[in-house]
XYZ file of N, CA, C and O in Angstrom:
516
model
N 0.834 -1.178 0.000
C 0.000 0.000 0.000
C 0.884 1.248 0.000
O 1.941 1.558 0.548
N 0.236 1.692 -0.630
C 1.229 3.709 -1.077
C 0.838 4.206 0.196
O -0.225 3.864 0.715
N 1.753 5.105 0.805
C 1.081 6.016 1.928
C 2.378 7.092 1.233
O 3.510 6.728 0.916
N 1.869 8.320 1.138
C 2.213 9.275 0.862
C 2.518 10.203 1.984
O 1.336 10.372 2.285
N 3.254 11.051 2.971
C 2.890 12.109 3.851
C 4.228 13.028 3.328
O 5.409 12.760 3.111
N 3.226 14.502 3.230
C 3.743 16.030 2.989
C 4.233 16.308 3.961
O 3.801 15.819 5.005
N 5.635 17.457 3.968
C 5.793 18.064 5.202
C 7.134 19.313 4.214
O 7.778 19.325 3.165
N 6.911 20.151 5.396
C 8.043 21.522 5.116
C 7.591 22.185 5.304
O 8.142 23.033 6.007
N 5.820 22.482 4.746
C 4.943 23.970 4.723
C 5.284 24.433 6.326
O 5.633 24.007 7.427
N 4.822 25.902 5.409
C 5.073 26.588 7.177
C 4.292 28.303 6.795
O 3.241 28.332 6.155
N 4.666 29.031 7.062
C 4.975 30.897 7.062
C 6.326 31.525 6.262
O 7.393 31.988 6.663
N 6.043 31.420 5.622
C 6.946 32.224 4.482
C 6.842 33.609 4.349
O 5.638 33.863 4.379
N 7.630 34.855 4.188
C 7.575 35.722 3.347
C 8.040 35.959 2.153
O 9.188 35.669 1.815
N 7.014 36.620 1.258
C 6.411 36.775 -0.171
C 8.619 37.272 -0.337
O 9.268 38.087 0.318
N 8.976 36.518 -1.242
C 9.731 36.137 -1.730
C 11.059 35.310 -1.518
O 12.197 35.265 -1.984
N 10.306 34.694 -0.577
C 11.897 33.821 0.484
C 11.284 32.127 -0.435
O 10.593 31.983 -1.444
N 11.813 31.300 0.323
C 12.239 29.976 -0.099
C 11.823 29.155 1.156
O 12.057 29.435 2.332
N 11.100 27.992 0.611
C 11.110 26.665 0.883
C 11.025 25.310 0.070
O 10.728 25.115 -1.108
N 11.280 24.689 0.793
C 11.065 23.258 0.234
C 10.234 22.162 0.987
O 10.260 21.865 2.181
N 9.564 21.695 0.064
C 8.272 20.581 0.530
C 9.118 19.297 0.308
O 10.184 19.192 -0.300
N 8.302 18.236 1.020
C 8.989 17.003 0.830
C 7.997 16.248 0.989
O 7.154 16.456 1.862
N 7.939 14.840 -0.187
C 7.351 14.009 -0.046
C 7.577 12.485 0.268
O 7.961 11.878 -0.732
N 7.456 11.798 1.261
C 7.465 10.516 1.290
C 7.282 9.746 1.196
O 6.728 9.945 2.277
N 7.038 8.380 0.887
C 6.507 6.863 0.850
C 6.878 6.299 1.910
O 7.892 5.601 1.883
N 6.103 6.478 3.160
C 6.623 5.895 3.924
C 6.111 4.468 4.263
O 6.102 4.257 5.476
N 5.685 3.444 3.497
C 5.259 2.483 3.434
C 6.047 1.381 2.534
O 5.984 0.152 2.532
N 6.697 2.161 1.886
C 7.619 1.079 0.887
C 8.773 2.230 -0.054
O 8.847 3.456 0.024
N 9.343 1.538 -0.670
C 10.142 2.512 -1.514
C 9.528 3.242 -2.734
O 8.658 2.875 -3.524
N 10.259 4.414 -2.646
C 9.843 5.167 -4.334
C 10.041 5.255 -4.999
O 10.842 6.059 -5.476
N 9.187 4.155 -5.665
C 9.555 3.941 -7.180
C 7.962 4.074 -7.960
O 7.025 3.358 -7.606
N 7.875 4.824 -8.761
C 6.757 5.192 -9.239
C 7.200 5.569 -11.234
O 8.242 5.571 -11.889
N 5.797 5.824 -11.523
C 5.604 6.072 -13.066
C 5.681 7.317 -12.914
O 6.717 7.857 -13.301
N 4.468 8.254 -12.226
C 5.109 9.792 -12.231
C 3.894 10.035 -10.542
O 3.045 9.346 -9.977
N 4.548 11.489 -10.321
C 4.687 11.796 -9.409
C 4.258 13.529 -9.366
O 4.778 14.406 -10.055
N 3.443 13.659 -8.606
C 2.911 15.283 -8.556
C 2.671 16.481 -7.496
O 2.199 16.041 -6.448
N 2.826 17.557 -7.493
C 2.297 18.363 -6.951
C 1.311 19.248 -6.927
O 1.509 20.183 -7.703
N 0.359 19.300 -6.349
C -0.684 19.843 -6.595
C -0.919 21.188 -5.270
O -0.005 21.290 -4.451
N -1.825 21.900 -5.171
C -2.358 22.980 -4.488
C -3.691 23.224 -4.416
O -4.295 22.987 -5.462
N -4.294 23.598 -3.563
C -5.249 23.792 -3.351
C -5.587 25.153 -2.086
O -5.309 25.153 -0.886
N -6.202 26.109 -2.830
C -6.751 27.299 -1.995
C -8.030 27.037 -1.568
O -8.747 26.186 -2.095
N -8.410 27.852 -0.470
C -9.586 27.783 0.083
C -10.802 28.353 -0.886
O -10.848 29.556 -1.141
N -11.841 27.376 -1.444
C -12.834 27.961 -1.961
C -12.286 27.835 -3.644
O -12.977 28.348 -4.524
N -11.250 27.253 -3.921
C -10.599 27.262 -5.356
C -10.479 25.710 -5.689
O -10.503 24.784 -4.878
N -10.336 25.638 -7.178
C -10.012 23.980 -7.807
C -8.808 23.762 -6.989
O -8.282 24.795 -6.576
N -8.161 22.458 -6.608
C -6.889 22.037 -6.842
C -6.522 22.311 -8.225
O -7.252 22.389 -9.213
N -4.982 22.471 -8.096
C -4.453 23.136 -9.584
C -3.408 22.148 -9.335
O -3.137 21.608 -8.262
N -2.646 21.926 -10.916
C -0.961 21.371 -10.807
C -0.041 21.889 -10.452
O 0.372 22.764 -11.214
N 0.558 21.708 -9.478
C 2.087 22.581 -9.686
C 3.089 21.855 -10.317
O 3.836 22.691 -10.827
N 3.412 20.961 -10.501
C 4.759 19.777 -11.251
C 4.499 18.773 -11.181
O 3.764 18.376 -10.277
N 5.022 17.939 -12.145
C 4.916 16.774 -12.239
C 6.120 16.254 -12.771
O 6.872 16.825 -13.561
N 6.242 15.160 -12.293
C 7.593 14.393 -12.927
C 7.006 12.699 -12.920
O 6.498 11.889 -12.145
N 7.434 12.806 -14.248
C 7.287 11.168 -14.919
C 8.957 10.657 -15.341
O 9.851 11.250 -15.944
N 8.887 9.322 -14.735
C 9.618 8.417 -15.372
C 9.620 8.357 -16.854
O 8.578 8.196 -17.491
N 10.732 8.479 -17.379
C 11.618 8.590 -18.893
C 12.375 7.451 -18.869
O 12.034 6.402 -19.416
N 13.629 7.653 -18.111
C 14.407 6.871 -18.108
C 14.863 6.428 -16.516
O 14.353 6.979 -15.541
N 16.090 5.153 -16.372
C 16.342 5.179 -15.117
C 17.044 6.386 -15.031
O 17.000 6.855 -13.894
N 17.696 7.071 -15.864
C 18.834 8.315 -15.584
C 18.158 9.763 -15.898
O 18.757 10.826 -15.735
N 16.675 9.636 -16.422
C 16.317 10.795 -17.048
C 14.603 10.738 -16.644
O 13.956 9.690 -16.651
N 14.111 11.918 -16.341
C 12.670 11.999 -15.831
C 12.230 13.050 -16.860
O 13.112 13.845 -17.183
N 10.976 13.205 -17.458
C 10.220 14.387 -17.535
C 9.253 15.028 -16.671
O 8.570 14.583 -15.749
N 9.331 15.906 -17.064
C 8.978 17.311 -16.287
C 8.210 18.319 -16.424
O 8.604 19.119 -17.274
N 7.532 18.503 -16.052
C 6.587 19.526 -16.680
C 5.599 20.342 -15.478
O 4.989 19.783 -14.567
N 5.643 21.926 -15.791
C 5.262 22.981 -14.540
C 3.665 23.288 -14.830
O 3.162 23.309 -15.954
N 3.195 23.447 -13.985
C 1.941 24.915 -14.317
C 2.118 25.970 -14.715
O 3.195 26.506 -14.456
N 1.236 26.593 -15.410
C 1.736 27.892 -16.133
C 2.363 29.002 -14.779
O 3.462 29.554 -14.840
N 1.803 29.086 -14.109
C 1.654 29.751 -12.862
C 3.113 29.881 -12.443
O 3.785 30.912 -12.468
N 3.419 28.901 -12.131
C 5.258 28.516 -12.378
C 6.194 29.082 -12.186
O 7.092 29.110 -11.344
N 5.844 29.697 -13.313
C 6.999 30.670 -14.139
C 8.457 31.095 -13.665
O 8.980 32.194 -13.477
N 9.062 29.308 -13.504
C 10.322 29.102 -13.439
C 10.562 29.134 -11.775
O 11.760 29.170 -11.495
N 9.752 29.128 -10.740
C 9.805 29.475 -9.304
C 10.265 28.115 -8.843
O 11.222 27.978 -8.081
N 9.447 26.957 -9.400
C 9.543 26.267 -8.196
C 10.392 25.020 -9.480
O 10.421 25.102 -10.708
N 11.053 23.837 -8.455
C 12.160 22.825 -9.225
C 10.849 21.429 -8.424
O 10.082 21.538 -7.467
N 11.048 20.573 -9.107
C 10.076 18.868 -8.632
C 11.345 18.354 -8.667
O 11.898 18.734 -9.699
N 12.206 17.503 -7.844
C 13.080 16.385 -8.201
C 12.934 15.760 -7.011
O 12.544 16.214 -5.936
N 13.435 14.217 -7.437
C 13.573 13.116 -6.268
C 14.862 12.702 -6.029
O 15.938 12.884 -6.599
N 14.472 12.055 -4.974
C 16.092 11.304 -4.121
C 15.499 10.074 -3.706
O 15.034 9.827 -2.593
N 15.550 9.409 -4.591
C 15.146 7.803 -4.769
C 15.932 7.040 -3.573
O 15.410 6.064 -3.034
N 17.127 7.491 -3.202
C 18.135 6.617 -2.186
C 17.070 7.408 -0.955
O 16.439 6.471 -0.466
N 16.741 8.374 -0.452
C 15.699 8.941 0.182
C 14.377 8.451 0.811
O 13.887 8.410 1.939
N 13.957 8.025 -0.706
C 12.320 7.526 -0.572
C 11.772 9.025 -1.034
O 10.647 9.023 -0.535
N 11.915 10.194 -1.646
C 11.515 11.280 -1.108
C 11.543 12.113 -2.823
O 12.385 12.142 -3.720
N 10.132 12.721 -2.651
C 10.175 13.737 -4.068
C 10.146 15.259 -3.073
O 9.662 15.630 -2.003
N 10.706 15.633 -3.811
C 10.643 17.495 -3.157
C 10.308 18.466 -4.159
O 10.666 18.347 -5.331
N 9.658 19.383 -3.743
C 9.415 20.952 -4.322
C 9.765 21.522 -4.126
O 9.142 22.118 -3.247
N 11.305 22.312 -4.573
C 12.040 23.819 -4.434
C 10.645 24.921 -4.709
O 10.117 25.254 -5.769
N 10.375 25.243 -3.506
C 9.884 26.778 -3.949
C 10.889 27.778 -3.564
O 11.420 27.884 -2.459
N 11.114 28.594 -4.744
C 11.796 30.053 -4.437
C 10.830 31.520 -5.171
O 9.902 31.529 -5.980
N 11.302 32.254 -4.704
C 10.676 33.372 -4.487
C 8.850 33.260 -4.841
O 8.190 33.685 -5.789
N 8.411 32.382 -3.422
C 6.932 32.408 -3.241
C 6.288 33.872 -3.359
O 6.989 34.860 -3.142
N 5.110 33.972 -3.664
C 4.357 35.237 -3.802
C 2.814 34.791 -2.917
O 2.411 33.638 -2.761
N 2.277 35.793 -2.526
C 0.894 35.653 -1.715
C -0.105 34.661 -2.114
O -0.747 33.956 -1.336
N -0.204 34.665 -3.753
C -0.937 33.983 -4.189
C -0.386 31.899 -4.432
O -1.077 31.120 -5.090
N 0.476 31.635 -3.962
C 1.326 30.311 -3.540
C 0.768 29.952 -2.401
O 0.887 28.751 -2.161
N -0.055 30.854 -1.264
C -1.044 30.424 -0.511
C -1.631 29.285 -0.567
O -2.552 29.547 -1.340
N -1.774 27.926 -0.221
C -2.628 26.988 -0.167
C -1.983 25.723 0.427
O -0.754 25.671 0.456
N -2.556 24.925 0.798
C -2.559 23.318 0.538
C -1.697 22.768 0.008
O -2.078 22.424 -1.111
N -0.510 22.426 0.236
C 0.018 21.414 -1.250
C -0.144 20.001 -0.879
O -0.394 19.577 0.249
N 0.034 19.289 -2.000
C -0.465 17.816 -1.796
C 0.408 17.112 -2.844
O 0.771 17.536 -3.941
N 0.700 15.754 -2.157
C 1.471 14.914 -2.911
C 1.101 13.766 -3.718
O 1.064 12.771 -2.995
N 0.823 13.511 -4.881
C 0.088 12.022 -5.486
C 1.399 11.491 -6.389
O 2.491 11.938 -6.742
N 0.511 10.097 -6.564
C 1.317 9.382 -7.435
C 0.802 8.513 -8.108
O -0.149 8.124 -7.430
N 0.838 7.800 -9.284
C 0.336 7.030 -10.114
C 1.680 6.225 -10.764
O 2.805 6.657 -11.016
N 0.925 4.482 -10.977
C 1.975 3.980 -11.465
C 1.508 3.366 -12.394
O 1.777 2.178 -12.570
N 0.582 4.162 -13.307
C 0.949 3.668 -14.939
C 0.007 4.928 -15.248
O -0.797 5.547 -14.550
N 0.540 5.088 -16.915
C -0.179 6.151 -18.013
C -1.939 6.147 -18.174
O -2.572 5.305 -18.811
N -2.384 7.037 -17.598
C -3.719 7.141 -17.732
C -4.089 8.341 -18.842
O -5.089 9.035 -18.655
N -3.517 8.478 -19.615
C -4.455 9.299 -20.521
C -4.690 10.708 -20.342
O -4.990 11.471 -21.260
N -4.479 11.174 -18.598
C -5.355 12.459 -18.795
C -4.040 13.253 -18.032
O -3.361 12.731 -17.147
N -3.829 14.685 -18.596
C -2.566 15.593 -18.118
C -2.230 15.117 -16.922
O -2.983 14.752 -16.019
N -0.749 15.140 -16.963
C 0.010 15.230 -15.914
C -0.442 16.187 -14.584
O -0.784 15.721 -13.498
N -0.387 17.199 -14.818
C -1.415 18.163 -14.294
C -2.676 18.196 -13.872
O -3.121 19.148 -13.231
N -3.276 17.297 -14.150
C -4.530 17.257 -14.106
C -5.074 15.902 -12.474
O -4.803 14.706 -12.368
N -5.695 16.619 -11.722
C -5.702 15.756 -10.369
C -6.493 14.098 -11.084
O -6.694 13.195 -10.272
N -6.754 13.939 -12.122
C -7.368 12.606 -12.811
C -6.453 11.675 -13.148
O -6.599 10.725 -13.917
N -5.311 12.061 -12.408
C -3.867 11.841 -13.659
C -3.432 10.997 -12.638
O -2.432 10.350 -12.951
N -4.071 10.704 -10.985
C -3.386 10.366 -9.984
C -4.408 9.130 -9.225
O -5.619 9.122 -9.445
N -3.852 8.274 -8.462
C -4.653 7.539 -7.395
C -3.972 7.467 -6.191
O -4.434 6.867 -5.221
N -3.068 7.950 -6.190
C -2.604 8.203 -4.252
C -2.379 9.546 -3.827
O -1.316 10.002 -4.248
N -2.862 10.095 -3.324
C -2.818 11.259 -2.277
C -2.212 11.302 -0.795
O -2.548 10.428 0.004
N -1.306 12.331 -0.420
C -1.024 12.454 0.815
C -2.273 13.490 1.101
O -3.127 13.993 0.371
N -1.926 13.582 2.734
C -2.772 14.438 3.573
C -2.670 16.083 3.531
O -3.321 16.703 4.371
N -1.879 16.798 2.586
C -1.405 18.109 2.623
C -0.778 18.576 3.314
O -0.625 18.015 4.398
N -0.118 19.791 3.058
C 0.678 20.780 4.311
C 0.433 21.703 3.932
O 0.062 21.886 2.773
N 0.567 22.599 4.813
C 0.189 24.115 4.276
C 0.877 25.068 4.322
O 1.603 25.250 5.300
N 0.842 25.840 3.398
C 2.096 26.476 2.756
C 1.364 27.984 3.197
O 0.150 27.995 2.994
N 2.036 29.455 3.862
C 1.122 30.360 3.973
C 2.577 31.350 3.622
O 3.711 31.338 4.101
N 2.039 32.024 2.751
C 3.339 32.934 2.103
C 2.184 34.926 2.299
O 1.179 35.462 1.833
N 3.210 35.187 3.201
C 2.696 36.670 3.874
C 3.664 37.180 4.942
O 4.313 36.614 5.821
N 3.518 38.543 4.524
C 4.664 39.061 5.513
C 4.029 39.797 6.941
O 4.793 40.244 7.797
């Protein structure tokens, strides 16, 4: 069984840095692809990154528009652990983040919360000065 749990969120100010981390703490991580998602109060969950298996030496990658070059998705497989570089967060980075994973090609965006069948429990990320 997948068990997923988030952790790092905290109080940020609007342009400092953190990093999220995700675990498997039920078995090792090895997956097809792997995501970040967000969620504001009263708003859709949205994508923030995703990373799919390519190769053993090479992953693809792919951001939300929203993005715009802020945040890095990579794993540390010797770890167990996928992480989210956020740098220079802004107010609106406010929310929920959440960790899923899927281990085979379903058809529907990477991005897209349809794209997944395991969920962690969230952490919450609050970016304000």
């Amino acid at each position: 069984q997948v068990q997923l749990v988030e952790s790092g969120g905290g109080l940020v100010q609007p342009g400092g840095s953190l990093r999220l981390s995700c675990a498997n703490s039920r078995s090792t991580l090895d997956y097809y692809r792997l995501g970040w998602f967000r969620q504001a109060p009263g708003k859709e969950r949205e994508g923030v990154a995703s990373i799919t298996r390519f190769t053993n030496s090479d992953d693809k990658i792919i951001y939300g528009d929203f993005v715009q070059g802020r945040f890095t998705i990579s794993r540390d497989s010797a770890k167990n652990t996928v992480y989210l570089q956020m740098n220079n967060v802004k107010s609106e980075d406010t929310a929920i983040y959440y960790c899923a994973t899927v281990n085979f090609e379903t058809g529907w965006d990477p991005l897209n919360t349809k794209a997944y069948d395991y969920w962690g429990q969230g952490t919450q990320v609050t970016v304000s000065s």
